[in-house]
Coordinates of C-alpha atoms and ligand atoms in Angstrom, one line a residue:
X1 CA -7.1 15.1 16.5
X2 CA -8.7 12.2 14.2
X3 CA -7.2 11.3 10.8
X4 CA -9.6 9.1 8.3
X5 CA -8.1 6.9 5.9
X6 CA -9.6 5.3 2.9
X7 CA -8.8 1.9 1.7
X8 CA -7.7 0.4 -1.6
X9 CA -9.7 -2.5 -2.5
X10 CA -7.2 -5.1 -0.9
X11 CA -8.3 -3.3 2.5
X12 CA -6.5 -5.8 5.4
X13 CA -3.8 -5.0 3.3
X14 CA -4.3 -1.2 3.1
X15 CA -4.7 -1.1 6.7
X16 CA -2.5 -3.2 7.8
X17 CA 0.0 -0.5 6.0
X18 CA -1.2 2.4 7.9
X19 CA -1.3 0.6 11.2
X20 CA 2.4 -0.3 10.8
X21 CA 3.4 3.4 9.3
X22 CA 1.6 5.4 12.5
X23 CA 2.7 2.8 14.8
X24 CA 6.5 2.5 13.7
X25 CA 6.1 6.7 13.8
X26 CA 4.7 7.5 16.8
X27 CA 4.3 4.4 19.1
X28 CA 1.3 1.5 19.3
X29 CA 0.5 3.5 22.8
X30 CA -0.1 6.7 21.1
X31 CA -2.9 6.2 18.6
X32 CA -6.2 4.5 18.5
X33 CA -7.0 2.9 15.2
X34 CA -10.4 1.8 14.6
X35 CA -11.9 0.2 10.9
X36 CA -15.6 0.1 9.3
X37 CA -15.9 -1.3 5.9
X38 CA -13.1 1.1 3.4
X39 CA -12.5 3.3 6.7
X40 CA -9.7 3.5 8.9
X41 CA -9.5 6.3 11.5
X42 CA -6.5 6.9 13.5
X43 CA -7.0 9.1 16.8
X44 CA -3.5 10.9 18.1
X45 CA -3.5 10.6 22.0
X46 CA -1.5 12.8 22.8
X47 CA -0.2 15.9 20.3
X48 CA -0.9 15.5 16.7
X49 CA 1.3 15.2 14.0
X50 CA 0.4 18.4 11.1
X51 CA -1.4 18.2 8.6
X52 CA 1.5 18.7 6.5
X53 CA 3.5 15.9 8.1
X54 CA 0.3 13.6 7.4
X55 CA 0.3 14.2 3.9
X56 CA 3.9 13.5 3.9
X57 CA 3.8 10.0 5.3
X58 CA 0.4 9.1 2.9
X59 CA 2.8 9.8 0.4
X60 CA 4.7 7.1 1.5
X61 CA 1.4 4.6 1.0
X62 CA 0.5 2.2 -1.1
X63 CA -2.8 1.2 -0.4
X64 CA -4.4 4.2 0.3
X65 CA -6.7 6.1 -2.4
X66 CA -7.1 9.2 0.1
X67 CA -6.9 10.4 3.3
X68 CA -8.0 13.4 5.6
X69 CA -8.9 15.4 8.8
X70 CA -11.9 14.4 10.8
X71 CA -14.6 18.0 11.7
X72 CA -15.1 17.9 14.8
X73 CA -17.7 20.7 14.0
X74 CA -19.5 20.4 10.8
X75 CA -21.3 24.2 11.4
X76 CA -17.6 25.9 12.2
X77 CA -16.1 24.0 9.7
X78 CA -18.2 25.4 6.7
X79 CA -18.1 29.2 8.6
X80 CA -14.3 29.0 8.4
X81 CA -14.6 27.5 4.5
X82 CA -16.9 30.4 3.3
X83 CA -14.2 33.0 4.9
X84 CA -11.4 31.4 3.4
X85 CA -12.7 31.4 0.2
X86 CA -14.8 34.9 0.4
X87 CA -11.6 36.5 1.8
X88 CA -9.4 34.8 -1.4
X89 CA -11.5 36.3 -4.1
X90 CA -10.9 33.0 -6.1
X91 CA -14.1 33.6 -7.9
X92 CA -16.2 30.2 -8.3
X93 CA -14.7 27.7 -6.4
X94 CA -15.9 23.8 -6.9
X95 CA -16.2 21.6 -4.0
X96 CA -17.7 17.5 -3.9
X97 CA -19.0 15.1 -1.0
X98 CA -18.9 11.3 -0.9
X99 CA -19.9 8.7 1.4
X100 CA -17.8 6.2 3.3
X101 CA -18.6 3.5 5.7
X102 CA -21.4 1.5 6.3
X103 CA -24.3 2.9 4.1
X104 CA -27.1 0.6 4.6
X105 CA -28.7 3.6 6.3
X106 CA -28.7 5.5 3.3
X107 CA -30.9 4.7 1.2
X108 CA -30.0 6.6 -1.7
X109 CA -26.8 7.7 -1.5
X110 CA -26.4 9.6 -5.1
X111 CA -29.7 11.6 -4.3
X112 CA -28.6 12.4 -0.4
X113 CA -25.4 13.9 -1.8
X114 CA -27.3 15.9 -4.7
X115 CA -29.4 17.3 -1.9
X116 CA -26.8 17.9 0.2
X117 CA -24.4 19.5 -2.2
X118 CA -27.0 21.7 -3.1
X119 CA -27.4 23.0 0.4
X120 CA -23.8 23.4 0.7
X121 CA -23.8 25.7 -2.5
X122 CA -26.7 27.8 -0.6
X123 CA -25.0 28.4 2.3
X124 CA -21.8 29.4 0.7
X125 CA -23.6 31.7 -1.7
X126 CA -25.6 33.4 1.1
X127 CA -21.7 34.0 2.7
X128 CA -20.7 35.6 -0.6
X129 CA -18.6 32.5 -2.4
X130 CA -20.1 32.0 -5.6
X131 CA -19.4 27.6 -6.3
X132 CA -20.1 24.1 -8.5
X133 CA -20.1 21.2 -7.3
X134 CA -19.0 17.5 -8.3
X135 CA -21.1 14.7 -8.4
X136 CA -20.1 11.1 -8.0
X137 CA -20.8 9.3 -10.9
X138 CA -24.5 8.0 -11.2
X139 CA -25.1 4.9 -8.6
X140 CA -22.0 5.9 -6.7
X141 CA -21.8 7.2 -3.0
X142 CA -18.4 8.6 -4.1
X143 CA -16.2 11.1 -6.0
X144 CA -13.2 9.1 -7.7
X145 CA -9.7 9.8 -7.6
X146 CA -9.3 11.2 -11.1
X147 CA -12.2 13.5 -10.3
X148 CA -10.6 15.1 -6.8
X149 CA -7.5 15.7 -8.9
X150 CA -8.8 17.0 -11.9
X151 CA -11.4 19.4 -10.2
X152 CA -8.2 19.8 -7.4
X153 CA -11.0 19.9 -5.0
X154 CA -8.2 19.2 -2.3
X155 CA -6.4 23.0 -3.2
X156 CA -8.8 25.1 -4.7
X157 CA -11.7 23.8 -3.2
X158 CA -12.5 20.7 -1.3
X159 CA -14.3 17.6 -0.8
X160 CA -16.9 17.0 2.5
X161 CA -16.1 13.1 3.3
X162 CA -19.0 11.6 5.4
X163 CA -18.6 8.4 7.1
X164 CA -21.5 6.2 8.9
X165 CA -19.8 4.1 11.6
X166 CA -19.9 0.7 12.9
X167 CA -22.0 1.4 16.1
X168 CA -23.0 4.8 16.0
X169 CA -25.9 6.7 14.2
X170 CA -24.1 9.8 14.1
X171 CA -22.2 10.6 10.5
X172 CA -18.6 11.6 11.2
X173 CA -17.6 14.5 8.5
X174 CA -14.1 15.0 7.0
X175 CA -12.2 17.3 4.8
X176 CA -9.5 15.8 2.2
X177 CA -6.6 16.7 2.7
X178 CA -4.8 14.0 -0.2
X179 CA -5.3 11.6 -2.8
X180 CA -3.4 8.9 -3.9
X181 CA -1.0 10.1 -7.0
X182 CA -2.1 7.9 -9.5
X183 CA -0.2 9.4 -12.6
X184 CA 3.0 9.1 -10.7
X185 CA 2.6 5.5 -10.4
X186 CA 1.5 4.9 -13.6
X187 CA 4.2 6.3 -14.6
X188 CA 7.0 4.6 -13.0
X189 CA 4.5 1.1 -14.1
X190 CA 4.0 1.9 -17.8
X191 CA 7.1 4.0 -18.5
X192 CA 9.9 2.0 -17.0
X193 CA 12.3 0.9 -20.0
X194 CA 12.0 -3.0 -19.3
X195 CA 9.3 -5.5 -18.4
X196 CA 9.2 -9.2 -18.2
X197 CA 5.8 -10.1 -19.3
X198 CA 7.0 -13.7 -19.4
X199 CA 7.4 -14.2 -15.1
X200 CA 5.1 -11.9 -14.8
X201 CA 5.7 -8.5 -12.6
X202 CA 4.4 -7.8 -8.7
X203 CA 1.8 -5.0 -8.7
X204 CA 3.8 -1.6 -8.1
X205 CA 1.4 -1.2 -5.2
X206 CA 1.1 -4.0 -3.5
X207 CA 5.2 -3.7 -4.0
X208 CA 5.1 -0.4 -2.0
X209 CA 2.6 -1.9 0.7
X210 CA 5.4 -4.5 1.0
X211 CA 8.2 -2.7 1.7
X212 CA 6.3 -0.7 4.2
X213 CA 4.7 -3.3 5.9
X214 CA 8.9 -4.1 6.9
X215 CA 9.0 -1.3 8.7
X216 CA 12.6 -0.2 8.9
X217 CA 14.4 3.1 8.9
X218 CA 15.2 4.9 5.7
X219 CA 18.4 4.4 5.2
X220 CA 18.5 1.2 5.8
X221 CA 18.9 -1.8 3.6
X222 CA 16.3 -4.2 1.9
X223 CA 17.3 -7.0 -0.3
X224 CA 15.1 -8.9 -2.8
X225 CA 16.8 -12.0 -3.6
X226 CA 13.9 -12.7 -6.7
X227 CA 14.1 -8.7 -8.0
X228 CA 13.1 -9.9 -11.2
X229 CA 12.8 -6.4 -13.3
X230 CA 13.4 -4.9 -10.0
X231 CA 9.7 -3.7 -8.8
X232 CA 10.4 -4.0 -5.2
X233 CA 13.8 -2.4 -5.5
X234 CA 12.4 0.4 -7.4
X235 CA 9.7 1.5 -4.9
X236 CA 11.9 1.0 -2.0
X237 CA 14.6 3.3 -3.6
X238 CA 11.8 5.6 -4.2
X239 CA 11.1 5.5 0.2
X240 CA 14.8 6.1 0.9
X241 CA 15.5 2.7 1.3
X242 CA 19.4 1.8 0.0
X243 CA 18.7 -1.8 -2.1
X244 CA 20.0 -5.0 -2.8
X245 CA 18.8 -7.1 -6.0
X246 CA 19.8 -10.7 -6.9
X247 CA 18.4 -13.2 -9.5
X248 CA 19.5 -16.4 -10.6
X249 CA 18.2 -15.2 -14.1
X250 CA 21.0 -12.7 -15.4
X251 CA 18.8 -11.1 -17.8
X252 CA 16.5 -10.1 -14.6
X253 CA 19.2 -8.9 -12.9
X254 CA 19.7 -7.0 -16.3
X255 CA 16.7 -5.7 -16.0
X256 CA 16.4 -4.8 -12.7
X257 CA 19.8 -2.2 -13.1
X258 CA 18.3 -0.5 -16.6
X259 CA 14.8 0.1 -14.4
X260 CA 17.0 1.5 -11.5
X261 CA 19.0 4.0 -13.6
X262 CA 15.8 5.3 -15.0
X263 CA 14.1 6.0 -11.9
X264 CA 17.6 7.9 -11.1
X265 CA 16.8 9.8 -14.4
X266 CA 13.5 10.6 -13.0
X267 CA 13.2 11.0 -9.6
X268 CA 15.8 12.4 -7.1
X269 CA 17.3 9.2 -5.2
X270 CA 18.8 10.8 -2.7
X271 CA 21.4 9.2 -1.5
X272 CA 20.0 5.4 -1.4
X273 CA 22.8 3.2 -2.8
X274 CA 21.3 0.0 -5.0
X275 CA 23.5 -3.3 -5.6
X276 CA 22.2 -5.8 -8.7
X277 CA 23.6 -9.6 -8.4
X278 CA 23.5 -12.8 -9.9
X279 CA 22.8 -15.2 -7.2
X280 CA 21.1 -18.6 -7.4
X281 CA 18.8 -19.0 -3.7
X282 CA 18.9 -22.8 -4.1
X283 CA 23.2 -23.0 -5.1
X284 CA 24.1 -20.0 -3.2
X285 CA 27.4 -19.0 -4.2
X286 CA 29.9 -18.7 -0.9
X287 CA 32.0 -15.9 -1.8
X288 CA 28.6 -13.9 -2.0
X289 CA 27.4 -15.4 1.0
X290 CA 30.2 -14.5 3.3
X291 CA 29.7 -10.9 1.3
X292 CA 26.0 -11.0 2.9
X293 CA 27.0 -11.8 5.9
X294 CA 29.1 -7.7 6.7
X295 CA 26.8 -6.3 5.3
X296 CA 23.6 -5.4 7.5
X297 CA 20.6 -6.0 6.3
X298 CA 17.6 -4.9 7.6
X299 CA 14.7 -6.8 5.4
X300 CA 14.2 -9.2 3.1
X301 CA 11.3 -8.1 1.0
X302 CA 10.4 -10.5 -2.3
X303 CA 8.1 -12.6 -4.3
X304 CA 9.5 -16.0 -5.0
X305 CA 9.0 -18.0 -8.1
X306 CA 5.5 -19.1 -8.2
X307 CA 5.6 -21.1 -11.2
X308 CA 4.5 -21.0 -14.6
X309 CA 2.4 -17.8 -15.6
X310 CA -1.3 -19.3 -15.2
X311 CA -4.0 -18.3 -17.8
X312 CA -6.3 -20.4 -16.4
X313 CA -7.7 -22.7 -13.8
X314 CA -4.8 -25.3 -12.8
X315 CA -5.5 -29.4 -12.2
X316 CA -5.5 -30.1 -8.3
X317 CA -1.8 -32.4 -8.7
X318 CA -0.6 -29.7 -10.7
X319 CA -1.1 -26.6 -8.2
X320 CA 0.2 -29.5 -5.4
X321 CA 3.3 -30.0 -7.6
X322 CA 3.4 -26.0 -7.7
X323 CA 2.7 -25.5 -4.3
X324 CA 5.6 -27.9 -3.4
X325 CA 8.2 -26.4 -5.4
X326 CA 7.4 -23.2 -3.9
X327 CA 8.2 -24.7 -0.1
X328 CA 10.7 -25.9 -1.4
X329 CA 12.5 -22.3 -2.7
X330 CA 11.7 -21.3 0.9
X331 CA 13.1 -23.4 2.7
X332 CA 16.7 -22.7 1.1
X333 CA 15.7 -18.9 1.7
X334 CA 14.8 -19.5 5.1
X335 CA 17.8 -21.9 5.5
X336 CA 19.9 -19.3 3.8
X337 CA 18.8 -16.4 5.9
X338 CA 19.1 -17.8 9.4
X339 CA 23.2 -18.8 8.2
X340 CA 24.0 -14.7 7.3
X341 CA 23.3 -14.1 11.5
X342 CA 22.2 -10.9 10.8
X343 CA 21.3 -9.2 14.3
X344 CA 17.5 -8.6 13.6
X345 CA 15.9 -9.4 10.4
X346 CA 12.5 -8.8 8.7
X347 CA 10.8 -10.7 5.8
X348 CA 7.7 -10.0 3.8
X349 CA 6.8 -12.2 0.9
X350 CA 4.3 -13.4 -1.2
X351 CA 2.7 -16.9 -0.8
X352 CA 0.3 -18.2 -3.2
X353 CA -2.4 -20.2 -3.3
X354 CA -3.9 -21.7 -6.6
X355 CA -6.9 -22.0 -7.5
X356 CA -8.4 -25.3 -9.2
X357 CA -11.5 -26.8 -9.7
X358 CA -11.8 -28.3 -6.3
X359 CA -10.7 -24.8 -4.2
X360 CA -7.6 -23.1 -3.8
X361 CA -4.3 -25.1 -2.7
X362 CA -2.6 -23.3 0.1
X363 CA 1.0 -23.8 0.5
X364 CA 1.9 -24.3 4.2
X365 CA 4.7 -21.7 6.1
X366 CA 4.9 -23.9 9.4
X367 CA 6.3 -27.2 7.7
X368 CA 9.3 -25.7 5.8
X369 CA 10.3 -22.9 8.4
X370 CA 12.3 -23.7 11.1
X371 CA 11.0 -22.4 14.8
X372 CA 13.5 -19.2 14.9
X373 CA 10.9 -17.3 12.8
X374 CA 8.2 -15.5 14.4
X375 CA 5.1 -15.0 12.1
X376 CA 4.5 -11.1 12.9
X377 CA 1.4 -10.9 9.9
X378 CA -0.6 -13.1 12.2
X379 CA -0.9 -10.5 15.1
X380 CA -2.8 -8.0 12.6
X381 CA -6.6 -8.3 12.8
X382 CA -6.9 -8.2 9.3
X383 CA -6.8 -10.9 6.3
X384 CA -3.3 -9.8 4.3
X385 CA -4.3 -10.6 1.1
X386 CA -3.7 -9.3 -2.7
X387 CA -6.3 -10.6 -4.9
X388 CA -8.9 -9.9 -7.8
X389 CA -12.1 -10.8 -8.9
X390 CA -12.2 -13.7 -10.9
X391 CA -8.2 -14.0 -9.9
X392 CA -6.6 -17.6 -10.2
X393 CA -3.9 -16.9 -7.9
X394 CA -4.3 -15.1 -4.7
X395 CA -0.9 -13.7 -3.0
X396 CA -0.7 -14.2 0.9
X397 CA 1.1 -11.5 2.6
X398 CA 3.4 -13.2 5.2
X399 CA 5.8 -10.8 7.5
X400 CA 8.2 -12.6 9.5
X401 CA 11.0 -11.7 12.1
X402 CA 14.4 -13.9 13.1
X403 CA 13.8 -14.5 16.9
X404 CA 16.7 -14.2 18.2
Ligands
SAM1 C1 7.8 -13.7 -9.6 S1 9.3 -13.2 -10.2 C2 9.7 -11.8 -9.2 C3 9.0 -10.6 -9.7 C4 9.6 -9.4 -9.3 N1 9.2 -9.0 -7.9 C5 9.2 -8.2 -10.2 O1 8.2 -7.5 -9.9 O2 9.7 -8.2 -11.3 C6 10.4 -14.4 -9.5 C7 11.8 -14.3 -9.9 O3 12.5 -15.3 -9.2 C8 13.6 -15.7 -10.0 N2 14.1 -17.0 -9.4 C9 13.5 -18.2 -9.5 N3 14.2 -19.2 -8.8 C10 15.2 -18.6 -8.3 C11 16.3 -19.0 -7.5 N4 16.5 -20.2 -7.1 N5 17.2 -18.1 -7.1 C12 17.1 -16.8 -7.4 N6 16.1 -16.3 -8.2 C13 15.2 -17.2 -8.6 C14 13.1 -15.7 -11.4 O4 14.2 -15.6 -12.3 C15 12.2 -14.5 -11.4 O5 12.8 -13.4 -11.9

């Protein structure tokens, strides 16, 4: 059984996600994962997980705008659609195809689809299922999100996925089986009672990618020692993830509990527990500390001061200066961390790099970390990296582990 996957637009991110999901699940011996441009696929050696249990954990992702079963048999597959349908009397039913994966063969991929969705409409009309179909919008090879859900091609129709590969002339076809819930996290990103515009916020995504990529147990315990208005904490309350949250600044820590007890308003917690803390990384107070040290924690997941908000492109000494200071905070993290002797530990965090007029200025890991940490991001194939176009800061994705 073959599951594809589609990426977000930070893809080594996106991938990286699934890779560590599957694998944590099931065991790096049990699947085969292989990428082509936005494409993963992930082939099940041995017995598959449902369908139902995959749409459970891409509803764990962050990265991930849709996912679904590979066909193995393209013929069967639209015998067995025209029964299902002809057999539900649903009346019309509305169905879509995009394109994914290497395209250059292609040539026009708008007009291929048109073609081929018309065929499609043939064929189910000459098996009695009357349909419409949705077009990607003009230029595009694919539906979007908005249009899956709105049409809910994925439960009263369905969309035809086909992906070109790497090395192969032969188009792979899939059926979606979910798309990314967009409304849900615009809610929790646009509803949430308080914001810092000042610091700035972490993406509610990339915050979700995060906390998967440190692949613990739910249940478990992950602690953001920079929660700001508490965006990590949030999403990893939202996985079943029980949360700590400190800040040196008590209005963030403010913010971080009024954002919790609304997403208890709004979503059922279960029974994750969340702690909120004033706590200074650099003048760590010792009562707290010897407090961190019984209790187990799991993760450390967290963007660290990065400096001033940036509007624009920084002066080389400047982003230097910046890229200092942020070493600096690290350093006491790190320093901090390897004193609580936790018995295994994770860390993902952010790590800039600025641009300026003469390239971006990276900040460098190796010189401020001691030698117990073992830099697991490096053994993934792909670049872990959140940026934009035109963006003036990129954010680095580094996952560490305390060797012990
Ligand atoms: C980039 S923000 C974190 C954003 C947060 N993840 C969010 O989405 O809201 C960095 C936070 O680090 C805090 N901070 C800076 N220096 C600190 C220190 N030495 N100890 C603890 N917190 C610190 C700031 O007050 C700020 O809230």
């Amino acid at each position: 059984m073959q599951y594809f996957f589609i990426a977000g637009s930070n893809r080594g991110l996106s991938f990286a996600e699934i890779q560590t999901l599957f694998a944590g699940q099931y065991g790096t011996d049990k699947i085969e994962i292989d990428t082509f441009k936005d494409v993963l696929l992930i082939k099940f050696k041995s017995a598959a997980p449902s369908d139902s249990d995959m749409k459970i954990w891409f509803d764990r992702l962050g990265g991930v705008v849709k996912f679904g079963r590979i066909v193995e048999d393209q013929d069967k597959f639209l015998e067995e659609t025209a029964d299902k349908f002809n057999n539900a009397e649903t009346g019309s039913i509305r169905f879509g195809i995009s394109f994914h994966g290497k395209l250059d063969r292609v040539e026009d991929p708008f007009g291929g689809i048109k073609k081929l969705s018309k065929k499609v409409k043939k064929y189910l009309k000459s098996h009695g299922v009357k349909s419409g179909y949705t077009l990607p919008q003009k230029g595009s090879s694919e539906l979007s999100s908005a249009q899956i859900f709105n049409n809910s091609l994925t439960e009263d129709g369905f969309e035809l996925v086909l992906i070109s590969q790497q090395n192969s002339d032969k188009l792979l076809a899939g059926v979606t089986l979910g798309v990314q819930n967009i409304e849900d996290f615009s809610f929790r990103d646009f509803k949430k009672p308080a914001v810092d515009t000042v610091m700035g916020m972490l993406p509610l995504k990339l915050a979700r990618i995060m906390v998967n990529l440190a692949d613990v147990e739910p249940g478990e315990t992950i602690w953001d020692p920079f929660c700001g208005s508490g965006t990590v904490l949030m999403e990893a309350l939202h996985l079943g993830y029980n949360v700590l949250g400190s800040d040196f600044n008590n209005s963030a820590v403010v913010n971080s509990k009024t954002n919790i007890e609304w997403m208890g308003e709004h979503y059922a917690l279960d029974d994750s527990r969340y702690r909120v803390f004033d706590f200074d990384i650099s003048d760590p107070d010792g009562k707290i500390v010897t407090e961190l040290k019984h209790t187990t924690i799991s993760a450390v997941v967290c963007e660290p001061y990065m400096g001033p908000p940036q509007k624009t492109v920084i002066p080389n000494d400047e982003a230097e200066e910046q890229a200092r200071k942020f070493g600096f905070l690290i350093e006491n993290l790190f320093d901090l961390l390897e004193n609580l002797r936790q018995e295994t530990l994770k860390v993902v965090l952010v790590v800039p790099s600025y641009k300026t007029r003469n390239g971006w200025v990276n900040v460098s890991l190796n010189s401020v970390i001691s030698s117990n940490w073992n830099i697991v991001s490096s053994d993934y194939i792909w670049d872990l990296q959140w940026s934009r176009k035109n963006s003036i800061i990129k954010r680095n994705i580094m996952v560490l582990e305390l060797d012990k």
